[in-house]
Coordinates of C-alpha atoms and ligand atoms in Angstrom, one line a residue:
X1 CA 105.1 84.0 156.3
X2 CA 103.0 86.8 159.2
X3 CA 105.3 89.6 159.6
X4 CA 104.5 89.1 163.2
X5 CA 106.3 86.7 166.4
X6 CA 102.8 85.2 166.8
X7 CA 99.8 84.7 165.7
X8 CA 98.1 85.2 168.8
X9 CA 100.0 86.9 172.4
X10 CA 97.7 86.4 176.1
X11 CA 98.3 88.3 178.0
X12 CA 97.7 86.4 181.3
X13 CA 97.7 82.3 182.5
X14 CA 94.6 82.0 184.8
X15 CA 91.7 79.6 183.7
X16 CA 90.8 82.5 180.8
X17 CA 94.0 82.6 179.6
X18 CA 96.6 79.3 179.9
X19 CA 93.0 77.4 178.2
X20 CA 92.5 80.5 175.6
X21 CA 96.2 79.6 174.9
X22 CA 96.6 75.8 174.9
X23 CA 92.9 75.9 172.1
X24 CA 94.5 78.4 170.1
X25 CA 98.2 76.8 169.7
X26 CA 95.8 73.2 168.7
X27 CA 93.6 74.8 166.2
X28 CA 97.0 75.3 164.7
X29 CA 97.9 79.3 165.4
X30 CA 100.8 80.2 167.0
X31 CA 100.8 81.2 170.3
X32 CA 103.0 83.1 173.4
X33 CA 101.4 83.5 176.6
X34 CA 103.2 86.2 179.0
X35 CA 102.8 85.3 183.0
X36 CA 104.2 87.2 185.8
X37 CA 103.6 84.9 188.7
X38 CA 106.4 82.6 189.0
X39 CA 103.6 79.5 188.2
X40 CA 101.4 79.6 185.6
X41 CA 97.4 78.7 186.5
X42 CA 96.4 82.5 187.4
X43 CA 95.0 82.9 190.5
X44 CA 92.3 80.2 190.6
X45 CA 95.3 77.7 190.7
X46 CA 97.3 80.0 193.0
X47 CA 96.1 81.4 195.4
X48 CA 91.6 80.7 194.5
X49 CA 89.8 78.3 194.1
X50 CA 92.7 75.1 194.2
X51 CA 94.1 76.1 197.4
X52 CA 90.7 77.4 198.7
X53 CA 89.1 74.0 198.2
X54 CA 92.0 72.1 199.9
X55 CA 91.5 73.9 202.6
X56 CA 87.7 73.4 202.9
X57 CA 88.1 69.4 201.9
X58 CA 90.4 68.8 204.7
X59 CA 89.1 71.0 207.6
X60 CA 85.1 68.9 206.3
X61 CA 87.3 65.8 207.5
X62 CA 88.6 67.5 210.6
X63 CA 85.0 68.5 211.6
X64 CA 83.7 65.3 210.8
X65 CA 85.8 64.0 213.1
X66 CA 86.1 66.4 215.8
X67 CA 82.1 67.7 215.9
X68 CA 80.1 64.2 215.6
X69 CA 79.1 63.2 212.9
X70 CA 82.5 59.9 212.5
X71 CA 80.3 59.2 215.6
X72 CA 77.0 59.3 215.0
X73 CA 78.4 56.8 212.3
X74 CA 79.7 54.8 214.1
X75 CA 83.2 56.4 213.7
X76 CA 85.2 56.7 216.8
X77 CA 88.2 59.0 216.8
X78 CA 90.2 62.2 218.9
X79 CA 91.5 64.2 215.5
X80 CA 94.5 66.4 216.4
X81 CA 95.0 69.1 214.1
X82 CA 98.0 68.6 212.8
X83 CA 97.9 72.4 210.9
X84 CA 101.0 71.7 208.5
X85 CA 100.1 69.0 207.1
X86 CA 97.1 70.4 206.1
X87 CA 98.7 73.6 204.5
X88 CA 101.4 71.1 203.1
X89 CA 98.7 68.9 200.7
X90 CA 97.3 72.7 199.9
X91 CA 100.7 73.4 198.5
X92 CA 101.2 70.2 196.5
X93 CA 98.2 70.4 194.7
X94 CA 98.7 73.4 193.7
X95 CA 102.2 72.5 192.5
X96 CA 100.7 69.9 191.3
X97 CA 97.6 71.4 189.4
X98 CA 99.9 74.6 188.2
X99 CA 103.0 71.7 187.5
X100 CA 100.4 70.7 184.8
X101 CA 99.3 73.7 183.4
X102 CA 103.2 74.1 182.2
X103 CA 103.1 70.6 180.6
X104 CA 100.2 71.3 178.9
X105 CA 101.9 74.8 177.4
X106 CA 104.9 72.2 176.4
X107 CA 102.8 69.9 175.0
X108 CA 101.4 72.4 172.1
X109 CA 104.2 73.8 172.0
X110 CA 102.3 77.7 173.9
X111 CA 105.3 79.8 174.2
X112 CA 105.7 81.1 178.0
X113 CA 106.9 84.7 177.8
X114 CA 108.2 84.9 181.6
X115 CA 107.3 88.8 182.8
X116 CA 104.1 91.0 183.0
X117 CA 103.3 92.5 179.5
X118 CA 102.9 96.1 178.6
X119 CA 101.5 97.3 175.3
X120 CA 103.7 99.4 173.1
X121 CA 101.1 99.4 170.3
X122 CA 98.3 97.4 169.9
X123 CA 100.1 94.4 168.1
X124 CA 103.7 94.9 170.2
X125 CA 104.2 93.7 173.9
X126 CA 106.9 94.5 176.0
X127 CA 107.9 91.3 178.8
X128 CA 110.9 91.2 180.7
X129 CA 112.5 94.3 178.4
X130 CA 112.1 92.2 174.7
X131 CA 109.6 93.2 172.4
X132 CA 107.3 91.0 171.1
X133 CA 104.5 91.3 168.0
X134 CA 101.4 89.8 167.9
X135 CA 97.5 89.4 165.4
X136 CA 96.1 89.8 167.5
X137 CA 96.7 90.0 171.7
X138 CA 93.9 88.8 173.9
X139 CA 93.8 90.5 177.4
X140 CA 93.1 87.9 180.4
X141 CA 95.4 89.8 182.9
X142 CA 92.6 89.0 185.7
X143 CA 91.5 90.4 188.9
X144 CA 92.8 91.2 192.4
X145 CA 91.0 92.4 195.9
X146 CA 89.6 95.2 196.7
X147 CA 90.8 97.3 199.2
X148 CA 88.9 98.8 202.0
X149 CA 90.3 101.9 203.1
X150 CA 91.1 102.4 206.3
X151 CA 92.1 98.4 206.6
X152 CA 95.4 97.9 205.4
X153 CA 96.0 94.2 204.9
X154 CA 99.5 92.7 205.6
X155 CA 99.6 89.4 204.4
X156 CA 103.0 88.5 205.7
X157 CA 102.0 89.5 209.1
X158 CA 98.9 87.8 209.7
X159 CA 96.6 89.8 211.2
X160 CA 94.4 91.7 208.7
X161 CA 95.0 89.4 205.4
X162 CA 93.1 88.9 202.3
X163 CA 92.1 85.9 201.4
X164 CA 95.9 84.8 200.2
X165 CA 96.9 85.5 203.0
X166 CA 93.9 83.5 204.8
X167 CA 94.7 80.7 202.8
X168 CA 98.3 80.4 204.3
X169 CA 97.6 81.3 208.1
X170 CA 99.8 79.8 210.4
X171 CA 98.1 79.4 213.7
X172 CA 93.8 78.9 213.9
X173 CA 93.3 82.3 214.7
X174 CA 90.4 82.2 218.5
X175 CA 88.6 85.1 216.9
X176 CA 88.3 85.9 213.4
X177 CA 86.0 89.1 212.2
X178 CA 85.6 88.6 208.4
X179 CA 84.4 91.5 206.1
X180 CA 81.9 91.2 203.8
X181 CA 79.7 87.9 203.5
X182 CA 80.1 86.9 199.8
X183 CA 81.8 83.6 198.5
X184 CA 85.2 84.7 200.0
X185 CA 84.1 85.0 203.4
X186 CA 82.1 82.4 203.7
X187 CA 84.2 79.8 202.5
X188 CA 87.0 80.4 204.6
X189 CA 85.4 81.7 207.1
X190 CA 84.2 78.4 207.1
X191 CA 87.2 76.8 206.7
X192 CA 89.1 78.2 209.9
X193 CA 85.4 77.6 211.7
X194 CA 85.2 73.9 211.6
X195 CA 89.4 74.0 212.9
X196 CA 88.7 76.3 215.5
X197 CA 88.1 80.0 215.6
X198 CA 85.0 82.0 216.5
X199 CA 83.6 83.3 213.0
X200 CA 82.0 86.9 213.0
X201 CA 80.9 88.2 209.5
X202 CA 80.3 92.1 208.9
X203 CA 78.2 92.3 205.8
X204 CA 77.1 96.1 204.5
X205 CA 73.8 94.2 202.8
X206 CA 71.0 93.6 205.2
X207 CA 71.4 89.4 204.0
X208 CA 74.5 87.4 202.6
X209 CA 75.3 86.0 199.3
X210 CA 74.3 89.1 197.3
X211 CA 72.9 88.1 193.8
X212 CA 71.6 84.7 195.1
X213 CA 67.8 83.6 195.0
X214 CA 66.4 85.4 197.8
X215 CA 65.3 82.0 198.9
X216 CA 68.9 80.3 199.0
X217 CA 70.1 83.3 200.8
X218 CA 68.2 82.9 203.4
X219 CA 68.1 79.6 203.7
X220 CA 72.3 79.9 204.2
X221 CA 72.3 81.6 206.4
X222 CA 70.5 79.6 209.2
X223 CA 72.6 77.2 208.1
X224 CA 75.6 78.8 208.6
X225 CA 74.5 80.5 212.1
X226 CA 73.7 76.8 213.1
X227 CA 77.0 76.2 212.5
X228 CA 78.2 79.0 214.9
X229 CA 78.9 81.8 212.3
X230 CA 78.0 85.0 213.9
X231 CA 76.4 87.5 211.9
X232 CA 76.7 91.4 212.3
X233 CA 74.7 92.0 208.6
X234 CA 73.8 96.2 207.4
X235 CA 77.3 96.5 208.8
X236 CA 79.6 98.7 207.6
X237 CA 83.2 99.2 208.9
X238 CA 84.8 101.9 208.9
X239 CA 88.8 101.9 210.7
X240 CA 90.7 99.1 211.4
X241 CA 93.8 99.4 214.5
X242 CA 96.2 97.3 214.7
X243 CA 98.6 96.6 217.8
X244 CA 101.4 93.4 217.9
X245 CA 98.5 90.1 217.1
X246 CA 95.5 92.2 217.7
X247 CA 93.6 94.3 215.3
X248 CA 90.2 96.0 216.6
X249 CA 87.6 97.3 214.3
X250 CA 85.3 100.1 214.4
X251 CA 81.9 99.5 213.1
X252 CA 78.8 101.4 212.1
X253 CA 75.2 100.7 211.4
X254 CA 74.8 100.4 207.2
X255 CA 72.6 103.0 207.7
X256 CA 74.0 105.4 210.0
X257 CA 74.2 105.0 214.0
X258 CA 76.7 104.8 217.1
X259 CA 79.2 103.2 216.3
X260 CA 81.0 99.9 217.9
X261 CA 84.5 98.3 218.1
X262 CA 85.2 95.0 217.3
X263 CA 88.3 93.1 218.9
X264 CA 90.3 90.1 216.3
X265 CA 93.3 88.0 216.3
X266 CA 92.5 87.7 212.1
X267 CA 90.6 89.9 210.0
X268 CA 89.8 88.6 206.6
X269 CA 88.9 91.0 203.8
X270 CA 86.5 89.8 201.2
X271 CA 84.6 92.5 199.9
X272 CA 85.1 91.7 196.3
X273 CA 87.7 91.9 193.6
X274 CA 89.1 94.2 190.8
X275 CA 89.3 93.7 187.2
X276 CA 93.8 93.9 186.8
X277 CA 94.3 96.6 183.9
X278 CA 97.2 99.2 185.7
X279 CA 100.5 98.8 184.5
X280 CA 99.4 97.0 180.9
X281 CA 99.6 100.4 179.4
X282 CA 96.0 100.8 178.3
X283 CA 97.2 104.0 177.2
X284 CA 99.5 103.9 174.4
X285 CA 96.7 101.9 172.1
X286 CA 94.1 104.4 174.1
X287 CA 91.3 101.8 175.0
X288 CA 89.6 102.5 178.5
X289 CA 87.8 100.8 181.1
X290 CA 84.2 101.8 182.2
X291 CA 83.0 103.2 185.5
X292 CA 83.7 99.0 186.7
X293 CA 87.1 99.3 185.8
X294 CA 86.2 96.7 183.2
X295 CA 87.1 96.1 179.6
X296 CA 84.1 96.2 177.5
X297 CA 84.4 93.4 174.3
X298 CA 81.5 92.0 171.8
X299 CA 80.4 88.8 171.9
X300 CA 83.5 88.0 170.1
X301 CA 85.6 89.5 172.7
X302 CA 87.2 92.4 170.5
X303 CA 88.0 95.4 172.5
X304 CA 87.2 98.8 171.3
X305 CA 90.6 98.5 169.8
X306 CA 91.8 96.3 166.7
X307 CA 93.7 93.6 166.7
X308 CA 93.0 92.8 170.7
X309 CA 90.7 90.9 172.9
X310 CA 89.7 90.7 176.0
X311 CA 88.3 87.4 178.3
X312 CA 88.1 86.8 181.6
X313 CA 87.5 88.2 185.2
X314 CA 88.6 92.2 183.3
X315 CA 85.6 91.9 181.0
X316 CA 82.0 92.1 182.5
X317 CA 80.1 89.3 183.6
X318 CA 80.3 86.8 187.3
X319 CA 84.2 86.6 187.9
X320 CA 84.1 82.6 187.8
X321 CA 87.4 80.1 186.9
X322 CA 85.0 78.2 184.4
X323 CA 83.1 81.1 183.2
X324 CA 86.8 82.1 182.2
X325 CA 87.4 78.8 180.7
X326 CA 84.8 78.4 177.9
X327 CA 85.4 82.4 177.0
X328 CA 89.4 81.2 176.2
X329 CA 87.9 78.4 174.0
X330 CA 85.8 81.2 172.2
X331 CA 88.1 83.5 171.4
X332 CA 90.8 81.5 170.3
X333 CA 87.2 79.4 168.0
X334 CA 86.9 83.5 166.5
X335 CA 90.4 84.2 166.2
X336 CA 91.4 81.0 163.9
X337 CA 87.7 81.8 162.0
X338 CA 85.6 79.7 164.0
X339 CA 82.1 80.4 166.4
X340 CA 83.1 80.6 169.2
X341 CA 80.5 80.1 172.3
X342 CA 79.9 80.7 175.2
X343 CA 76.1 81.1 177.0
X344 CA 77.0 83.3 180.1
X345 CA 72.8 83.2 180.4
X346 CA 74.0 79.8 181.8
X347 CA 76.8 79.7 183.7
X348 CA 76.1 77.9 186.7
X349 CA 78.2 79.0 190.7
X350 CA 78.8 77.6 193.6
X351 CA 79.8 78.3 197.3
X352 CA 82.1 75.4 198.6
X353 CA 80.9 75.8 202.3
X354 CA 79.3 72.8 203.8
X355 CA 76.6 72.3 202.5
X356 CA 77.5 73.5 199.3
X357 CA 75.7 76.3 197.2
X358 CA 75.0 76.4 194.2
X359 CA 72.9 78.4 191.6
X360 CA 72.2 78.4 187.7
X361 CA 70.4 81.0 185.5
X362 CA 67.5 83.3 186.8
X363 CA 67.0 84.1 191.0
X364 CA 62.9 83.3 191.4
X365 CA 62.8 87.9 191.6
X366 CA 64.5 88.4 188.9
X367 CA 62.1 85.7 186.7
X368 CA 59.3 87.9 188.2
X369 CA 60.7 90.5 187.0
X370 CA 60.4 89.3 183.5
X371 CA 57.1 87.5 183.0
X372 CA 54.9 84.4 185.3
X373 CA 57.0 81.7 187.4
X374 CA 56.1 79.3 188.4
X375 CA 58.0 77.3 191.3
X376 CA 58.7 74.2 193.2
X377 CA 61.2 73.8 196.3
X378 CA 61.8 70.4 197.6
X379 CA 63.5 69.6 200.8
X380 CA 67.2 67.3 200.6
X381 CA 65.9 65.8 204.5
X382 CA 62.8 64.3 202.0
X383 CA 65.9 62.9 199.7
X384 CA 66.9 59.5 200.5
X385 CA 70.3 60.1 200.0
X386 CA 70.8 62.7 201.9
X387 CA 68.8 61.5 204.2
X388 CA 71.0 58.2 205.1
X389 CA 74.1 60.7 204.4
X390 CA 73.6 62.2 207.6
X391 CA 72.3 65.7 206.0
X392 CA 69.5 66.8 205.9
X393 CA 70.1 70.6 204.6
X394 CA 69.0 72.5 202.1
X395 CA 66.5 72.2 199.1
X396 CA 66.0 71.7 195.2
X397 CA 64.5 74.8 193.9
X398 CA 62.8 74.9 190.0
X399 CA 61.9 78.2 188.4
X400 CA 59.7 77.4 185.6
X401 CA 58.2 80.0 182.9
X402 CA 54.4 79.5 183.9
X403 CA 53.4 79.5 180.2
X404 CA 56.1 77.7 178.6
X405 CA 57.5 74.9 181.3
X406 CA 61.0 76.4 180.4
X407 CA 63.4 76.2 183.5
X408 CA 65.0 79.8 183.8
X409 CA 66.8 79.2 187.1
X410 CA 67.9 75.9 189.3
X411 CA 68.7 77.0 192.8
X412 CA 70.5 74.2 195.2
X413 CA 71.9 73.5 199.0
X414 CA 73.1 70.3 199.3
X415 CA 76.4 68.9 200.1
X416 CA 76.8 67.6 196.2
X417 CA 74.9 70.6 194.9
X418 CA 78.2 71.6 193.3
X419 CA 77.8 68.5 191.1
X420 CA 74.2 68.7 191.2
X421 CA 74.3 71.9 189.0
X422 CA 75.9 70.6 186.2
X423 CA 72.7 68.5 185.2
X424 CA 70.2 71.6 185.3
X425 CA 72.8 73.7 183.2
X426 CA 73.0 70.6 180.2
X427 CA 68.7 71.0 181.1
X428 CA 68.7 74.4 180.2
X429 CA 71.1 75.0 177.3
X430 CA 69.4 72.2 175.8
X431 CA 66.5 74.3 176.5
X432 CA 64.5 71.8 178.9
X433 CA 61.2 72.2 180.9
X434 CA 60.6 71.0 184.0
X435 CA 58.6 68.0 182.5
X436 CA 61.4 67.2 180.8
X437 CA 63.7 66.9 183.7
X438 CA 60.0 65.4 186.0
X439 CA 60.6 63.0 183.3
X440 CA 64.0 61.9 182.9
X441 CA 64.7 59.3 185.2
X442 CA 67.4 59.5 188.2
X443 CA 69.4 56.5 189.9
X444 CA 68.3 56.1 192.7
X445 CA 69.6 56.6 195.9
X446 CA 71.1 60.1 194.5
X447 CA 71.4 63.9 195.8
X448 CA 70.2 64.5 192.0
X449 CA 66.6 62.7 192.6
X450 CA 66.0 66.3 194.5
X451 CA 66.3 67.5 190.8
X452 CA 63.7 65.2 189.8
X453 CA 61.3 65.7 191.9
X454 CA 61.5 69.8 192.4
X455 CA 60.7 69.8 189.2
X456 CA 57.6 67.3 189.6
X457 CA 56.4 69.8 191.8
X458 CA 56.6 72.7 189.6
X459 CA 54.4 70.1 187.8
X460 CA 51.7 70.2 191.1
X461 CA 53.4 66.5 191.5
X462 CA 56.3 65.3 194.3
X463 CA 55.8 61.5 195.0
X464 CA 57.8 61.9 198.9
X465 CA 56.3 64.8 200.0
Ligands
LIG1 P1 93.2 85.7 186.7 O1 93.2 83.3 187.3 O2 93.7 86.1 188.1 O3 94.6 85.3 185.8 C1 95.3 86.5 185.5 C2 96.9 86.3 185.3 O4 97.5 86.6 184.5 C3 97.7 86.1 186.6 O5 98.3 85.1 187.5 C4 98.2 87.1 186.1 O6 99.1 87.5 187.6 C5 98.0 87.8 185.3 N1 98.9 89.0 184.8 C6 98.6 89.8 185.0 N2 99.3 91.3 184.6 C7 99.7 90.8 184.1 C8 100.6 91.3 183.2 N3 100.9 92.5 182.5 N4 101.4 90.6 182.5 C9 101.4 89.2 182.6 N5 100.9 88.4 183.1 C10 99.8 89.2 183.5 N6 86.9 80.8 190.7 C11 85.5 79.4 190.7 O7 85.1 79.2 189.7 N7 85.7 78.5 191.4 C12 85.4 78.3 192.9 O8 86.0 77.5 193.5 C13 87.4 79.8 193.2 N8 87.6 80.1 193.9 C14 88.4 81.3 194.3 C15 88.8 81.9 195.4 C16 89.4 83.0 195.6 C17 90.6 82.7 197.6 C18 89.7 83.7 194.9 C19 89.9 84.6 195.0 C20 89.1 83.4 193.4 C21 88.2 82.2 193.3 N9 87.5 82.1 191.7 C22 87.0 80.3 191.8 C23 87.6 83.0 190.9 C24 88.6 82.1 189.6 O9 89.9 82.2 190.7 C25 89.1 83.6 189.0 O10 87.2 83.5 188.7 C26 89.4 83.4 188.0 O11 91.0 82.5 188.1 C27 89.7 84.1 186.5 O12 90.1 83.6 185.9 P2 91.4 84.8 185.3 O13 91.9 84.0 183.5 O14 89.8 86.0 183.9 O15 92.3 85.6 186.0
LIG2 P1 81.8 88.6 197.1 O1 81.5 89.5 195.5 O2 80.7 87.5 196.2 O3 81.6 89.6 197.9 C1 81.9 90.8 198.4 C2 80.4 90.7 200.1 O4 81.1 92.1 200.5 C3 78.9 90.7 199.6 O5 78.3 90.8 200.2 C4 79.7 92.8 199.6 O6 78.3 93.0 199.6 C5 80.3 93.0 201.0 N1 80.8 94.0 201.2 C6 81.4 95.4 200.3 N2 81.7 96.1 200.5 C7 81.9 95.9 202.5 C8 82.3 96.8 203.1 N3 82.8 97.6 203.5 N4 82.0 96.1 205.1 C9 81.0 95.0 204.2 N5 81.2 94.1 203.6 C10 80.9 94.7 202.4 O7 83.5 89.0 196.8 P2 84.3 88.1 197.2 O8 84.2 87.3 198.2 O9 85.5 89.1 197.6 O10 84.9 87.2 196.3 C11 85.6 88.4 194.8 C12 84.6 86.4 193.5 O11 85.6 86.0 193.7 C13 83.1 86.9 193.5 O12 83.0 88.0 192.7 C14 83.6 85.3 193.3 O13 82.7 85.2 192.5 C15 85.2 84.9 193.3 N6 85.3 83.9 194.2 C16 84.3 82.5 193.8 C17 84.6 81.9 194.5 C18 83.5 80.1 194.3 O14 83.3 80.3 192.6 N7 83.1 79.4 194.7 C19 85.4 81.6 195.3 C20 85.3 83.0 195.9 C21 85.9 83.4 195.3

């Protein structure tokens, strides 16, 4: 009989924490999960992945009807936007999924400790005035929006908003300025552009989508520009004043120079996210964060403090739900005495714009730093399914080691890139060469044939270009 209330107590019920809790309970550990939000599922289910995809999906339909893509296929309609209904279906999607996690907690006998948790010591945590003890505590507190000094977010007012406010705008803004040309800015900027807003993205760097392959960054910007998004690259926002329902931003070239102003009905601040550690009482257990505010862990997700582990957005690595989920499974397995595996070199990332943008593994630039590479790009225009579906934009790029032919990275811009990238991740997980992919039979006509053709290109012999 253990001296602790629980074998495992997880702080935070996002995709990292809730998955860790369910897995720990499945492995026979007595498990609790503390969550301060009213509903389970964390950022991802409540204000992140799920509601953003609900708005992206719905706005895609609206644009297909309004922009002529449906008419091109012989379906003539005159759409009328019912934004209230669009928000309702978003709220319904979130409600269904967060309730689903609550059901899974009950089914697996995970205790939900309702409230924000604070450490008293490494094995005890206070939640809502009650102290609970556990042999292992897992920190899975996630991340929140990085504030931009001089640009104060007020989601209730709806003029200067963060991603949460941008999901809930009650009306389509006439002019929207997005600060930050990263994933959130491009996804949510796309939603409101499709619904009728004039969108300008102000990005500090001279290219959008940092961290992605250079070819992808260049091509993606071209496509978004064609869709009507304006870009002000190499530009920083130095201030913002709000009068009534209008914002005026002051901008300066990042390299220095003359300031200019930009007016907007809505400003979205999306310059990144920071790990959540405030209020956790890390000082009580003597745990420090690194320079980026993250909690450092070893390969078994152990922090510097015995009995305390950490996963998800609060530790280094990409801030992605599937990365947090895989770490959730792995940490539970380590705690249960098993071997938990997460291959951090093969974590796909997807931007759910139209077309989608996806990548896994190394960029060409990063791969070249390690040695000689062979690359090949196959255009979606030459893929029969994409062409038939009126989806000509994008390409598949395969990067392989010049000597061993092992695939080091795959980058895709295509309508269903997010689905296609799973094949590349699976192949890379098994150490596939480009030849392995080229000689794997792919169903016709599918977008995935473009991956096969790009792999054939690495070997110097594509068929359809
Ligand atoms: P979180 O999901 O942030 O969950 C942490 C939870 O801990 C929160 O619910 C919080 O309330 C709780 N918490 C914090 N402190 C305490 C405490 N002291 N006590 C109790 N509870 C506490 N990723 C993708 O992979 N795909 C996407 O499409 C995608 N879209 C996104 C769209 C948006 C708009 C945003 C903002 C993010 C998106 N992300 C996406 C990122 C994704 O949401 C995160 O990577 C993921 O949620 C991280 O999971 P997590 O479990 O580490 O933390
Ligand atoms: P991000 O890191 O993707 O992009 C932020 C952008 O803002 C960068 O391009 C950066 O150069 C720029 N920037 C920083 N400071 C600036 C300034 N002062 N002025 C102008 N530009 C500035 O961050 P984002 O978009 O906020 O997303 C946060 C996280 O959420 C991402 O790391 C991502 O992993 C996750 N996310 C994932 C999604 C997905 O997987 N589809 C969707 C949405 C979010």
